[in-house]
Amino acid sequence: MAQLIGWREWLALPDLGIARIKAKVDTGARTSCLHAHRLEPFTERGSPWVRIWVHPLQRNTQSICCAAPIVDERVVTDSGGHCERRIVMKTTVVLGTQDRKSTRLNSSHRY
């Protein structure tokens, strides 16, 4: 049975060590966006990875650093028509009591 979700929902990104973060739901997007205030591409055992720093809670300066393999780099166009090159990574998302789903995230920070 499908789960009804709202425009904004709390979710977890356990592979990234993020237990709780508020997300805006965008059913028309090909990837989900994770805002990072700092982003650092690096190489791990010959493969491209990215280290990102995020503020999971609004109005809170606590920062979490996490890392994931890069699966793609894409040019993303926002609703205002502005294009930006973004790193895409794949991670697990947990929404409510739903089973874990793997999704692709792009990081919204210029590098």
Coordinates of C-alpha atoms in Angstrom, one line a residue:
M1 CA 0.0 0.0 0.0
A2 CA 1.3 3.5 -0.9
Q3 CA 2.2 5.9 1.9
L4 CA 0.8 9.4 1.8
I5 CA 3.6 12.0 2.3
G6 CA 3.5 15.7 2.7
W7 CA 5.4 18.6 1.1
R8 CA 8.0 18.5 3.9
E9 CA 9.0 15.3 5.7
W10 CA 11.6 14.2 8.2
L11 CA 13.8 11.4 6.9
A12 CA 17.1 9.7 7.7
L13 CA 20.2 9.1 5.6
P14 CA 21.8 6.3 7.7
D15 CA 24.7 5.5 5.3
L16 CA 25.8 9.2 5.7
G17 CA 25.3 9.1 9.5
I18 CA 22.4 11.6 9.4
A19 CA 19.7 10.4 11.8
R20 CA 17.2 13.2 11.1
I21 CA 16.9 15.8 8.4
K22 CA 13.9 17.7 7.0
A23 CA 13.3 17.2 3.3
K24 CA 11.1 18.9 0.7
V25 CA 9.3 16.4 -1.5
D26 CA 9.7 17.0 -5.3
T27 CA 8.0 14.2 -7.2
G28 CA 9.2 15.6 -10.6
A29 CA 12.9 15.5 -9.9
R30 CA 15.3 12.9 -11.3
T31 CA 17.5 13.1 -8.2
S32 CA 17.0 14.5 -4.7
C33 CA 19.1 17.4 -3.6
L34 CA 21.1 17.6 -0.4
H35 CA 22.4 21.1 0.5
A36 CA 26.0 21.0 1.6
H37 CA 27.7 24.0 3.0
R38 CA 31.1 22.5 2.1
L39 CA 32.1 19.9 -0.5
E40 CA 35.4 18.2 -1.1
P41 CA 35.9 15.7 -3.9
F42 CA 38.7 13.2 -3.3
T43 CA 40.0 9.8 -4.4
E44 CA 39.6 6.6 -2.3
R45 CA 41.4 3.5 -3.6
G46 CA 41.4 4.9 -7.2
S47 CA 37.6 5.8 -7.2
P48 CA 36.1 9.2 -7.0
W49 CA 34.4 10.1 -3.7
V50 CA 33.0 13.3 -2.2
R51 CA 33.1 14.5 1.4
I52 CA 30.3 16.9 2.3
W53 CA 29.4 18.9 5.4
V54 CA 25.7 19.5 6.1
H55 CA 23.6 21.2 8.7
P56 CA 20.8 18.6 9.2
L57 CA 18.7 20.7 11.6
Q58 CA 17.4 24.1 10.6
R59 CA 18.6 27.1 12.6
N60 CA 21.4 24.9 14.1
T61 CA 25.1 25.4 13.3
Q62 CA 26.0 21.8 14.2
S63 CA 27.7 20.3 11.1
I64 CA 28.0 16.7 10.1
C65 CA 30.7 15.5 7.8
C66 CA 30.0 12.4 5.6
A67 CA 31.5 10.8 2.6
A68 CA 30.1 8.7 -0.3
P69 CA 31.3 7.5 -3.7
I70 CA 30.5 9.7 -6.7
V71 CA 28.3 8.0 -9.2
D72 CA 27.8 10.8 -11.7
E73 CA 28.2 14.5 -12.3
R74 CA 25.4 16.4 -13.9
V75 CA 24.3 19.9 -14.9
V76 CA 21.1 20.6 -13.0
T77 CA 18.7 23.4 -13.9
D78 CA 16.7 25.0 -11.1
S79 CA 13.2 26.4 -11.4
G80 CA 14.7 29.8 -12.2
G81 CA 16.5 28.5 -15.2
H82 CA 20.0 28.7 -13.6
C83 CA 22.3 25.8 -14.5
E84 CA 24.8 24.3 -12.0
R85 CA 27.2 21.4 -12.2
R86 CA 26.6 19.0 -9.3
I87 CA 28.1 15.8 -7.9
V88 CA 25.7 12.8 -7.7
M89 CA 26.0 10.1 -5.0
K90 CA 23.9 7.2 -4.1
T91 CA 22.7 6.5 -0.6
T92 CA 19.9 4.9 1.5
V93 CA 16.9 7.0 2.5
V94 CA 14.5 6.1 5.4
L95 CA 11.1 7.8 5.4
G96 CA 8.9 7.1 8.4
T97 CA 8.4 3.4 8.8
Q98 CA 9.0 2.6 5.1
D99 CA 11.7 0.1 4.1
R100 CA 15.0 1.6 3.2
K101 CA 15.2 2.7 -0.4
S102 CA 18.3 3.6 -2.4
T103 CA 18.3 7.0 -4.1
R104 CA 20.6 9.3 -5.9
L105 CA 21.4 12.6 -4.3
N106 CA 23.0 15.6 -5.9
S107 CA 24.9 18.0 -3.7
S108 CA 23.9 21.7 -4.1
H109 CA 27.2 23.4 -3.4
R110 CA 29.5 24.8 -6.1
Y111 CA 32.9 23.3 -6.2

